[in-house]
Coordinates of C-alpha atoms and ligand atoms in Angstrom, one line a residue:
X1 CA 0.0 0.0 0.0
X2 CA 1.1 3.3 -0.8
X3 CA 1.5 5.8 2.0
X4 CA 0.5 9.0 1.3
X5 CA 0.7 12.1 3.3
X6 CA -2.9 13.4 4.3
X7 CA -4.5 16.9 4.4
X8 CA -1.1 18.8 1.9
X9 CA -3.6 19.1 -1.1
X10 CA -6.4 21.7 -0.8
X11 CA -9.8 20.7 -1.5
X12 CA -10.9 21.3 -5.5
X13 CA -14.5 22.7 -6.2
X14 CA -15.8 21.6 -9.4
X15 CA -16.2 24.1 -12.0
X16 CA -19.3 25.2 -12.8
X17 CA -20.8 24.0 -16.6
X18 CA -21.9 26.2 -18.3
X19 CA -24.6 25.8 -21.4
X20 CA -23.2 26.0 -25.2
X21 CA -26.3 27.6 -26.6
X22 CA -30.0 28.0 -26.0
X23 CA -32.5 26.2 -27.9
X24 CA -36.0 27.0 -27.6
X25 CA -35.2 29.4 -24.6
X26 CA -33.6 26.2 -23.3
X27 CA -30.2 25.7 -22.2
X28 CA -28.6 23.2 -24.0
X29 CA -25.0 21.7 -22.7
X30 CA -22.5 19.4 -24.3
X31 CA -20.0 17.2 -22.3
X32 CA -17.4 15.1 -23.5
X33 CA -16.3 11.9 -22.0
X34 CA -12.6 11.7 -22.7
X35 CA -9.3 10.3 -21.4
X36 CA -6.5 12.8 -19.4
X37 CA -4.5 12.5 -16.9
X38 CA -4.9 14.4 -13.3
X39 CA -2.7 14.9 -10.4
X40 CA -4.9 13.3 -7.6
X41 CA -2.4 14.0 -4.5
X42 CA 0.9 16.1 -4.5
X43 CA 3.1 13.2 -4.3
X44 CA 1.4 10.9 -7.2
X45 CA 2.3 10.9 -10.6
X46 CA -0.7 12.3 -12.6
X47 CA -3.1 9.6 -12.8
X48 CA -5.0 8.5 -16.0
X49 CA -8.8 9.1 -15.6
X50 CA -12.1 9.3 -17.6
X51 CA -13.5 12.4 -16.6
X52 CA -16.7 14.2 -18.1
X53 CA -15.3 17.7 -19.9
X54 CA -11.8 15.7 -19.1
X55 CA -12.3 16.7 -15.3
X56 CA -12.6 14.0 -12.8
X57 CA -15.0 15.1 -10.6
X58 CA -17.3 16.3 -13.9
X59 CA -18.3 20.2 -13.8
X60 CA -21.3 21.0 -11.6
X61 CA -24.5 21.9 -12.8
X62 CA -26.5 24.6 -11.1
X63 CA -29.9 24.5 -12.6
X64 CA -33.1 25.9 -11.2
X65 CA -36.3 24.3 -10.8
X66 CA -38.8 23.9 -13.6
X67 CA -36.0 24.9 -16.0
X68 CA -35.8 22.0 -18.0
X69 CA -32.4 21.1 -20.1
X70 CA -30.7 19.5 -22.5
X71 CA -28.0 17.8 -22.4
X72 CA -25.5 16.0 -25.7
X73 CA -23.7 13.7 -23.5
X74 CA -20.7 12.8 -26.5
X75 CA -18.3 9.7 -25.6
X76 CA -14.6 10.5 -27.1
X77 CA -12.6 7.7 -24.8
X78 CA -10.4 5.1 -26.2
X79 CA -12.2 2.1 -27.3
X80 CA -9.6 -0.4 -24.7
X81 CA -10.7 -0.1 -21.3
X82 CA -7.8 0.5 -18.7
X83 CA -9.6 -1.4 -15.8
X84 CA -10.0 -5.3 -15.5
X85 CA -13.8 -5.8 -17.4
X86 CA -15.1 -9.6 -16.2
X87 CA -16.6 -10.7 -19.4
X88 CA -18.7 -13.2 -17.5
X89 CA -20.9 -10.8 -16.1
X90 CA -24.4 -9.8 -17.5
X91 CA -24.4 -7.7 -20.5
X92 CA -20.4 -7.4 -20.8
X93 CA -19.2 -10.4 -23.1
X94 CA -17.1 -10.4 -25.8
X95 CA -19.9 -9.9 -27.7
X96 CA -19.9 -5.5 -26.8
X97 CA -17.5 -3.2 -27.5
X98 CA -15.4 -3.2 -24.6
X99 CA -15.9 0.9 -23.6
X100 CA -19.3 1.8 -23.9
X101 CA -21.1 4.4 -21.6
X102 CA -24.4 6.0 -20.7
X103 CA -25.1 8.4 -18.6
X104 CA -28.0 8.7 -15.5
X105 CA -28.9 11.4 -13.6
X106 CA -28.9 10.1 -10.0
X107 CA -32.3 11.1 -8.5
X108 CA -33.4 13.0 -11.3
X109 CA -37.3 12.7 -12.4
X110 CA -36.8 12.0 -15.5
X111 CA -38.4 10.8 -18.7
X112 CA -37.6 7.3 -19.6
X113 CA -35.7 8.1 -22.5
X114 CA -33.2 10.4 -21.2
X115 CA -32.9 8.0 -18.2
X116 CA -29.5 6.2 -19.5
X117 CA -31.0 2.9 -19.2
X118 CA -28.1 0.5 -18.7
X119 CA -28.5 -0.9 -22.6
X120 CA -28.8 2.3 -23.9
X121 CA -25.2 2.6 -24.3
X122 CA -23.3 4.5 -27.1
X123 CA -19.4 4.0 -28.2
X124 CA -17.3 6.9 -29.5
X125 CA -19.2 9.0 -31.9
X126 CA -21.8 6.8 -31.4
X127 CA -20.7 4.4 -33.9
X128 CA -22.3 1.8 -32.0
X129 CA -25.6 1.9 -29.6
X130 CA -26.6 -0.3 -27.2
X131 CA -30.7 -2.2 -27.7
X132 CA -32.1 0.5 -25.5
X133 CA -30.7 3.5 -27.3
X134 CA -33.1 6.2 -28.8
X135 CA -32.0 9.4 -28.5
X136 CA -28.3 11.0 -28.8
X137 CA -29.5 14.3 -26.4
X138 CA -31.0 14.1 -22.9
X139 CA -33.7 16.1 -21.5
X140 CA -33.7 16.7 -17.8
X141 CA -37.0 18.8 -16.8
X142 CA -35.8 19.9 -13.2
X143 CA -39.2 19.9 -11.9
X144 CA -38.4 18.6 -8.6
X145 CA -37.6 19.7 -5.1
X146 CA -34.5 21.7 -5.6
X147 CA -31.8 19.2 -4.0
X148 CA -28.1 17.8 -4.9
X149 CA -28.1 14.9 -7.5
X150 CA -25.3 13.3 -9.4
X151 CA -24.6 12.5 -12.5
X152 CA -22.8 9.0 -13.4
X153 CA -22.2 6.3 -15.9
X154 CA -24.4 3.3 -16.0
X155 CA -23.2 1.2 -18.5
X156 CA -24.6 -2.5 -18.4
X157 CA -21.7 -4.5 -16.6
X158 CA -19.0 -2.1 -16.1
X159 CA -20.4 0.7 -14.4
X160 CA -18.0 0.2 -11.0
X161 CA -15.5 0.6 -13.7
X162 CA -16.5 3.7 -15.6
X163 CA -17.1 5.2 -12.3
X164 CA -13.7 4.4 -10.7
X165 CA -12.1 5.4 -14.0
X166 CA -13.8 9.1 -13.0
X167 CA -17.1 9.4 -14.8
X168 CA -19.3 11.3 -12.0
X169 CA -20.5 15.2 -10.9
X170 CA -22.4 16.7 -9.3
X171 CA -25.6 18.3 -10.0
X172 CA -27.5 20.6 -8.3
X173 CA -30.8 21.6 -8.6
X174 CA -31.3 24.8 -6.8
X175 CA -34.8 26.6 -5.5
X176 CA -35.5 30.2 -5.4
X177 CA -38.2 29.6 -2.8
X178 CA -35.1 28.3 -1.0
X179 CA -33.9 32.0 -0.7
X180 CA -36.0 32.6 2.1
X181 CA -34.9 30.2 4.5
X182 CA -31.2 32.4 4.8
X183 CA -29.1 29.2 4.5
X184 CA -25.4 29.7 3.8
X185 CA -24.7 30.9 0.2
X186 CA -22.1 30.1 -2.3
X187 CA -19.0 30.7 -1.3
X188 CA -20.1 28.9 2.1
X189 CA -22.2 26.1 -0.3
X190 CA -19.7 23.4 -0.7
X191 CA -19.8 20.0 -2.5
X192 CA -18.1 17.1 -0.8
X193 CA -18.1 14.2 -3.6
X194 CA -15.9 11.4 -1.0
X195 CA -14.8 8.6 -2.9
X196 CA -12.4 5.8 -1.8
X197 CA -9.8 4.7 -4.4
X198 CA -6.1 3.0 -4.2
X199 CA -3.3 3.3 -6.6
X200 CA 0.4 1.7 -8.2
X201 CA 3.5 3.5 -7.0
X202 CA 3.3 5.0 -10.9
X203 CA 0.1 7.1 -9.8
X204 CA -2.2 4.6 -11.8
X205 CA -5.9 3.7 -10.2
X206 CA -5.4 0.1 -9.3
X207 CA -8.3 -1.4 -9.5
X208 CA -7.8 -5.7 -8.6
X209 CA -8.6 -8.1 -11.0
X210 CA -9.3 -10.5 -8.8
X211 CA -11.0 -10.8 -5.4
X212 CA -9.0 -11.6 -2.4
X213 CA -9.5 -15.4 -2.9
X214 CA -8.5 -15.8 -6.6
X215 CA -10.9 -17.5 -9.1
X216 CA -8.8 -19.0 -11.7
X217 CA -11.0 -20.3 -14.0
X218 CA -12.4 -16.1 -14.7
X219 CA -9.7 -13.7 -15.0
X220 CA -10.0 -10.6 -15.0
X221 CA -13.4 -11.7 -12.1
X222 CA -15.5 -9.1 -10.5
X223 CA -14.9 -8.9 -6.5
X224 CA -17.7 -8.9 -4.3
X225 CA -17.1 -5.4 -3.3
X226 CA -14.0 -3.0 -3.6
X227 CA -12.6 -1.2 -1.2
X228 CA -9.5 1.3 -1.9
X229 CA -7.2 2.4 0.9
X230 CA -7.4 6.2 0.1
X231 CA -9.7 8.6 0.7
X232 CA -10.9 11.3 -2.0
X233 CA -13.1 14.5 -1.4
X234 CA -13.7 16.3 -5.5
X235 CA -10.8 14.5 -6.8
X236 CA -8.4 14.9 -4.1
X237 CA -6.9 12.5 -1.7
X238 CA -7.5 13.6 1.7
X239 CA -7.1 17.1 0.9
X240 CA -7.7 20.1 3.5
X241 CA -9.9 23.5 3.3
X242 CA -9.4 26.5 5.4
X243 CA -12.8 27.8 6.4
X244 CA -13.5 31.0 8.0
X245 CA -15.3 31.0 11.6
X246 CA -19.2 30.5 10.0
X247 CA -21.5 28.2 9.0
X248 CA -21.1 26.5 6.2
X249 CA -23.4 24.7 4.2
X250 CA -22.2 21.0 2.5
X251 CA -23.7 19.1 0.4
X252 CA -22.2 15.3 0.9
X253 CA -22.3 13.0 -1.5
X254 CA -21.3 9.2 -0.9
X255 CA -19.7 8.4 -4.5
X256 CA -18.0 5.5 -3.5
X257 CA -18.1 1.9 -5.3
X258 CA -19.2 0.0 -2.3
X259 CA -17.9 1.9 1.0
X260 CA -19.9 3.3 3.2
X261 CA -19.0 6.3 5.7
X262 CA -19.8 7.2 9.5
X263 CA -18.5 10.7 9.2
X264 CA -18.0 13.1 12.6
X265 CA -15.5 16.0 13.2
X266 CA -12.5 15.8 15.2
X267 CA -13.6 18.2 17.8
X268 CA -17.4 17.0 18.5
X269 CA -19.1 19.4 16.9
X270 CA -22.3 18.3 14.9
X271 CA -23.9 18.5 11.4
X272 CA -27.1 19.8 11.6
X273 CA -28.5 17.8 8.7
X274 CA -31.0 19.9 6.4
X275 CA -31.9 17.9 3.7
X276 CA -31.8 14.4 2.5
X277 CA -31.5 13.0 -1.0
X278 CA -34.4 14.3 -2.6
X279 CA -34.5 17.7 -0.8
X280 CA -35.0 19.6 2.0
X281 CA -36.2 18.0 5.9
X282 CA -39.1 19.1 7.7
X283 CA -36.9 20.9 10.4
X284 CA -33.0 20.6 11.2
X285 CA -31.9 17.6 12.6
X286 CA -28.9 17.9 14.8
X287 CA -26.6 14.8 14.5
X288 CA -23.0 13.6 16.0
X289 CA -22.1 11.7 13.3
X290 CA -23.8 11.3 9.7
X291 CA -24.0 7.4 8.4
X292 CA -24.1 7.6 4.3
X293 CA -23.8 4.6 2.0
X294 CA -23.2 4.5 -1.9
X295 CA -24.8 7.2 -3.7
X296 CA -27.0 8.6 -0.8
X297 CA -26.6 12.1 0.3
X298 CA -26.5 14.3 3.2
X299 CA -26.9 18.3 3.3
X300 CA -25.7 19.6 6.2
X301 CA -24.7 22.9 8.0
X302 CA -21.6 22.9 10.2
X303 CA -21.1 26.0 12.5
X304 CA -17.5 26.6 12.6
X305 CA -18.0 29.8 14.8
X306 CA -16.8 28.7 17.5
X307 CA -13.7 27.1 16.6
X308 CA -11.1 29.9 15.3
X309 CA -7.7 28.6 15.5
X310 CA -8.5 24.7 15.2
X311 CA -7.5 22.5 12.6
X312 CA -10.6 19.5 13.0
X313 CA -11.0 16.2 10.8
X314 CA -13.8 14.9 9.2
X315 CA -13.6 10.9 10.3
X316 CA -15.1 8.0 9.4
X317 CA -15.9 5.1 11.1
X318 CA -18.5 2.6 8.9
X319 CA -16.9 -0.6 8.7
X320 CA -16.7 -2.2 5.6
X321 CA -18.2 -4.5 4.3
X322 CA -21.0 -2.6 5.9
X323 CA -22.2 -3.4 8.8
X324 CA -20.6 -6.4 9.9
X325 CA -17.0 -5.7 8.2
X326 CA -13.6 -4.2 9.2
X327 CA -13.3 -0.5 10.8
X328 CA -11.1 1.5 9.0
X329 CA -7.6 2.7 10.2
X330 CA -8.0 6.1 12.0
X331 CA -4.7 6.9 9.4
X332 CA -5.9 5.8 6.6
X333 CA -9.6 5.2 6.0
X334 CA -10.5 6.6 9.2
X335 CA -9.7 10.0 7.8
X336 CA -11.6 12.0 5.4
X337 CA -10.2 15.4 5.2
X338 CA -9.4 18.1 7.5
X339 CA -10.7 21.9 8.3
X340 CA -8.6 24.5 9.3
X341 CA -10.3 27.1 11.0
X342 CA -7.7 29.8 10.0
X343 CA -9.4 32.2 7.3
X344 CA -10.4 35.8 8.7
X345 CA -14.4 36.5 8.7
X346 CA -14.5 37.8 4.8
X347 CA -18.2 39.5 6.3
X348 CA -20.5 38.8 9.2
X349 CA -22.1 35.6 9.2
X350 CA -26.0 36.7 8.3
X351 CA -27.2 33.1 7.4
X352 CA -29.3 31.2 9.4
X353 CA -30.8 27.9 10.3
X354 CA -34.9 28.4 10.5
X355 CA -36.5 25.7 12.8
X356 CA -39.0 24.9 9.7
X357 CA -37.4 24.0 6.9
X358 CA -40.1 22.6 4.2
X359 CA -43.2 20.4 4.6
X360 CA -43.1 16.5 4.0
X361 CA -46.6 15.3 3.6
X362 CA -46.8 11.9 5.1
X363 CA -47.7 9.6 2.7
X364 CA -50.3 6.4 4.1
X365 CA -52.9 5.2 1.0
X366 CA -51.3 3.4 -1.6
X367 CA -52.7 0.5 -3.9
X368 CA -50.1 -2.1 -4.0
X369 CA -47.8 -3.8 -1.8
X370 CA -45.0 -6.1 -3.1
X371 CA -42.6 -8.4 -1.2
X372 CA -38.8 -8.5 -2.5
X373 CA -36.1 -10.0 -1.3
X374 CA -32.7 -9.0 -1.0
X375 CA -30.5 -12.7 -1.5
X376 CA -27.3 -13.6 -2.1
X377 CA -26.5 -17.5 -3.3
X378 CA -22.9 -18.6 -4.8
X379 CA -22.8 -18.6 -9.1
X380 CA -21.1 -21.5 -10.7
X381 CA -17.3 -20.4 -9.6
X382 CA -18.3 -19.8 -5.9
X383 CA -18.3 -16.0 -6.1
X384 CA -21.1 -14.7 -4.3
X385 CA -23.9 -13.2 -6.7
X386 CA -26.6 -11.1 -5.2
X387 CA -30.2 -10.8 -6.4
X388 CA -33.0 -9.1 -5.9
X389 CA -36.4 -10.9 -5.5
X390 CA -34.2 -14.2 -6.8
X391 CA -34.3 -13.1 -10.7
X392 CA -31.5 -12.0 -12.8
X393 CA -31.1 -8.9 -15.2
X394 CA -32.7 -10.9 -17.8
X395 CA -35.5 -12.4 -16.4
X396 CA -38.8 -11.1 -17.7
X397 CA -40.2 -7.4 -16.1
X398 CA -42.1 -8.4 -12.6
X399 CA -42.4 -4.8 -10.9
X400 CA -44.9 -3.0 -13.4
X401 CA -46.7 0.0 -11.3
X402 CA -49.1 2.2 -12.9
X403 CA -48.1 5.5 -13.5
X404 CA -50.0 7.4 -10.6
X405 CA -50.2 4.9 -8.1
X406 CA -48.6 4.5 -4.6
X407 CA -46.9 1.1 -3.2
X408 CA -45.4 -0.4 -0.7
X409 CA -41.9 -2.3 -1.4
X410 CA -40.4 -5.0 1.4
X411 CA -36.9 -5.3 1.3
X412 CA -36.5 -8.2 2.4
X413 CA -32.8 -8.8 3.4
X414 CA -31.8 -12.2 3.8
X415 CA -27.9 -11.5 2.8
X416 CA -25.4 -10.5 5.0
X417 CA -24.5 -6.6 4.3
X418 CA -26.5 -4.0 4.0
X419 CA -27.9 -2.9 0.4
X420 CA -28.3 0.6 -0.7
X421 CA -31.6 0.1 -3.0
X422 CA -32.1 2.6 -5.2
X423 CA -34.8 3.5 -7.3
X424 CA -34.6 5.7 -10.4
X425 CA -37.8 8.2 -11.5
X426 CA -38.8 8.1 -8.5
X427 CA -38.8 9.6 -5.0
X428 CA -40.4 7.9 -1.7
X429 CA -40.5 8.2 1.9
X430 CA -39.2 5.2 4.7
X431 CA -41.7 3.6 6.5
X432 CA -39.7 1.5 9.4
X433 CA -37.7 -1.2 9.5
X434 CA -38.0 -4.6 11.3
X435 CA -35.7 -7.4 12.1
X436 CA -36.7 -11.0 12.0
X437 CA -35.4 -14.4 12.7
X438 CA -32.7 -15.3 10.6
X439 CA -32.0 -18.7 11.5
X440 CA -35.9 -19.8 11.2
X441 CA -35.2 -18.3 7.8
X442 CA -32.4 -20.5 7.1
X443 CA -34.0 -23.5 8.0
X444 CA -37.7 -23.0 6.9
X445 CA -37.2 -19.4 4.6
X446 CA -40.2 -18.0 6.5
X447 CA -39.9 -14.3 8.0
X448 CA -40.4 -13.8 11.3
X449 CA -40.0 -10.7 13.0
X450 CA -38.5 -10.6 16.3
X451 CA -39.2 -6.9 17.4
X452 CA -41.3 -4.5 16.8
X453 CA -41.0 -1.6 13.7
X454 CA -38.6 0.6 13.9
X455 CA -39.4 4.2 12.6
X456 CA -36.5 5.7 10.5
X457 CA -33.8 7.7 11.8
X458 CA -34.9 11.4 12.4
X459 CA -32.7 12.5 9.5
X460 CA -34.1 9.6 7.3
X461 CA -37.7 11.2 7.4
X462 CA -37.2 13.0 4.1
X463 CA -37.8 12.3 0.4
X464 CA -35.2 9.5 -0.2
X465 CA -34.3 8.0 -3.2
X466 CA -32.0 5.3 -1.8
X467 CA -32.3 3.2 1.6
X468 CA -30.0 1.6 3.3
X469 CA -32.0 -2.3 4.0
X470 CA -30.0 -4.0 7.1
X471 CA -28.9 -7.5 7.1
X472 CA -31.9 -9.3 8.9
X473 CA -34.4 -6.7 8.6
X474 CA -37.6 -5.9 6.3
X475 CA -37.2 -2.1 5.1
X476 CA -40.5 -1.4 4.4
X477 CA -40.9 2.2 1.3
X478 CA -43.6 3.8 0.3
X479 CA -43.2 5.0 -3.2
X480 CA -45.4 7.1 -5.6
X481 CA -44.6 6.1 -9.7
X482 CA -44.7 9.0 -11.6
X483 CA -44.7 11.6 -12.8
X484 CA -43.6 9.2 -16.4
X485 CA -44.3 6.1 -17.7
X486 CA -41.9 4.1 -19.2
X487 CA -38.9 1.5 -18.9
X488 CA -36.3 2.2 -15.6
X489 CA -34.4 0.2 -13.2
X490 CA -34.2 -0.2 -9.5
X491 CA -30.9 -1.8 -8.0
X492 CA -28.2 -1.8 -5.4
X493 CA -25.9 1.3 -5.4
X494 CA -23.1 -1.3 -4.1
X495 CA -21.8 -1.1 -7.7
X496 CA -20.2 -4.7 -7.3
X497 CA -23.4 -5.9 -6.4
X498 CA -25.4 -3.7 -9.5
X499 CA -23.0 -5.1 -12.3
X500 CA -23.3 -8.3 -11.0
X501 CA -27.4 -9.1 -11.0
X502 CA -28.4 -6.8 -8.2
X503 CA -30.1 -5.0 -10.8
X504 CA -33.6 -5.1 -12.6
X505 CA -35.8 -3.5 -14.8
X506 CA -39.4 -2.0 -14.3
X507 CA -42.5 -0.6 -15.7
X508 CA -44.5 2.0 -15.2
X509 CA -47.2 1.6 -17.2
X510 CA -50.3 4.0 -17.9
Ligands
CU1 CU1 -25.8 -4.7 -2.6

């Protein structure tokens, strides 16, 4: 493992994209997928990426609501992939060009077509398309709850490798209603994108080609999950940010293959968590330490008022695999980045944090309620495949809501990690969670609870678009389908588990 010195590189903020032209009064952008090289840490050699405008973290959008867009998404990488592709995984045999991509708004309600459905995949200058393609330019309509989404590749089989390789941003869909509520403005509205990576001594991203116990008979073979030993914020490993003594707002996303992160700072002091992924909480929630798994994310305001002088880091301590796994290495993993509370007041702080935020309606009728379980069994090499509700990629559509309608999903999970499910188009709201008997399950695979519900965590009780279902424990969502019909895909954010089954299609049909 590579030692390298934490908290010497300062803390990058994505650019801002910014549209080519305007068509139809609406602002259309183009961004190109290509191959550069990036110096990730002061010490490394730069390090070959993919990056989206050939910036690993992509540019940020800033978009307001109900301002729809478009977006030419153009893929000029090499056609050889630099990262070990398992060609015995669904939908990435010899039989596709090696480098294809796609992109998907993360959270985004979006129109099925502009949705990057996992075989809607495009090559270089789209000289070859995937079955799903339609349509070379992406709308995104924006007419959601102004929140922090992502974009990323989705590619069928490779996504954990088009994602390590650097294809993810932010994007940010911001409010004006949100003016109102005085919450710290750009420059005190930060993104924190945290990815975990590891690298050769040559500054390359070393990504295994085989799991810890070697499968001979598949090489390159997927690994059940990856976890690097570094720790990058925007593109930076464990970089460092001098704040002034003020509130700051962050927006954190998770944007790691499988790791999760129990984050807290150094000196105690505690996020007061505003919004969730899908927009803001009802009120603040005042929390000590701030669990976030792949692809979920956290807004939060820190108060740094009172700290002038101190130097405070933001930790982690999720094991991984999640939950029952290894901690992580206060040094290594157990580090995120630091603050240095050294800057001068620029201005008096004049922001604020209102005790209401926004209003979540509590949603209680719905029409359907499905059971699915979350499984893992071992494939034909012993590797450890996960499923959900027992079917493949490529079993035939079973979840086909109609647009308009509300239901009830239990996740059922009967493996031994906990699954970030998400679900695209969509937003919904977490019920409770309950644990059940998991050795009855093992010998007679009935479900018997052995407590009562749990209600989610206070700073769970927002619009969600991905939910963490425990080991032993139905997660019970209640999900409205809308506001578009169409073809999309629900799955596990682990992206280990996503490229290898733990991903499938639905319907919502009119
Ligand atoms: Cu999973």
């Amino acid at each position: 493992m590579l030692m390298l010195e934490k908290f010497v590189d300062r803390l990058p903020i994505m650019k801002t994209i910014l549209p080519n032209a305007n068509i139809h009064h609406m602002p259309f952008y183009e961004v190109t997928m290509s191959e550069t090289y990036q110096k990730l840490h002061q010490d490394l050699p730069p390090t070959k990426i993919w990056g989206y405008n050939g910036h690993y973290p992509g540019p940020t959008f800033h978009v307001q609501k109900n301002q729809p867009i478009h977006v030419l998404w153009k893929n000029k990488l090499p056609s050889k992939h630099f990262l070990p592709i398992d060609t015995t995984v669904h939908g990435a045999g010899e039989n596709v060009p090696e480098v294809r991509t796609v992109v998907h708004l993360h959270g985004g309600a979006t129109p099925s077509a502009s949705d990057g459905y996992p075989e809607a995949w495009f090559t270089k200058d789209f000289k070859q398309v995937g079955p799903h393609f339609t349509n070379r330019i992406y709308t995104y309509p924006n007419q959601q709850n102004g929140t922090t989404l992502w974009y990323h590749d989705h590619a069928l089989g490779i996504t954990r490798l088009n994602i390590y390789a650097g294809l993810a941003g932010m994007y940010i869909i911001h409010d004006p209603e949100e003016i109102r509520l005085n919450l710290p403005q750009n420059p005190y509205d930060l993104p924190l994108l945290i990815q975990d990576r590891s690298f050769h001594p040559d500054g390359s991203l070393l990504y295994p080609s085989q799991p810890a116990k070697p499968i001979s008979e598949v090489d390159p073979s997927i690994l059940e999950e990856f976890f690097g030993d570094t720790i990058l914020v925007n593109g930076k490993v464990w970089p460092y940010y001098n704040v002034e003594p003020r509130r700051y707002r962050f927006r954190i996303l998770n944007g790691s293959n499988s790791r999760f992160y129990r984050l807290s700072l150094s000196n105690g002091l505690p996020f007061v968590q505003i919004g969730t992924d899908q927009g803001l909480l009802e009120t603040p929630i005042s929390v000590p330490s701030l669990l976030i798994a792949p692809a979920e994310r956290a807004d939060v305001i820190v108060d740094f008022s009172c700290c002038y002088g101190e130097s405070i880091v933001l930790k982690n301590d999720a094991a991984s695999p999640f939950p029952k796994g290894e901690k992580p290495d206060p040094d290594t993993t157990g580090s995120v980045m630091k603050f240095h509370v050294v800057s001068p007041l620029t201005c008096l702080d004049e922001s604020s944090i209102p005790d209401i935020l926004d209003t979540v309606p509590r949603l209680s009728s719905f029409q359907q309620v499905r059971m699915l379980k979350l499984s893992m069994r071992p494939d034909s090499y012993g590797r450890s495949i996960h499923l959900l509700d027992g079917r493949l990629w490529s079993d035939p559509i079973s979840e086909t809501p109609r647009l308009g309608s509300t239901e009830i999903w239990n996740l059922v999970n009967v493996s031994h990690g906990t699954h970030p499910i998400h679900l695209h188009l969509v937003r919904f709201q977490i019920i409770d969670r309950q644990p059940f008997d998991a050795e009855i399950y093992q010998k007679e695979g009935r479900v018997v609870p052995t407590a009562p519900r749990m209600l989610p965590e206070l700073n769970e009780r927002g619009w969600k678009d991905t939910v963490r279902a425990n080991p032993n424990e139905i997660t019970r969502i209640i999900v409205p389908f809308g506001p578009y019909a169409g073809l999309f895909v629900w799955h596990c954010h682990i992206l280990e588990h996503e490229d290898y089954e733990m991903m499938r299609p639905f319907f919502v049909i009119r």
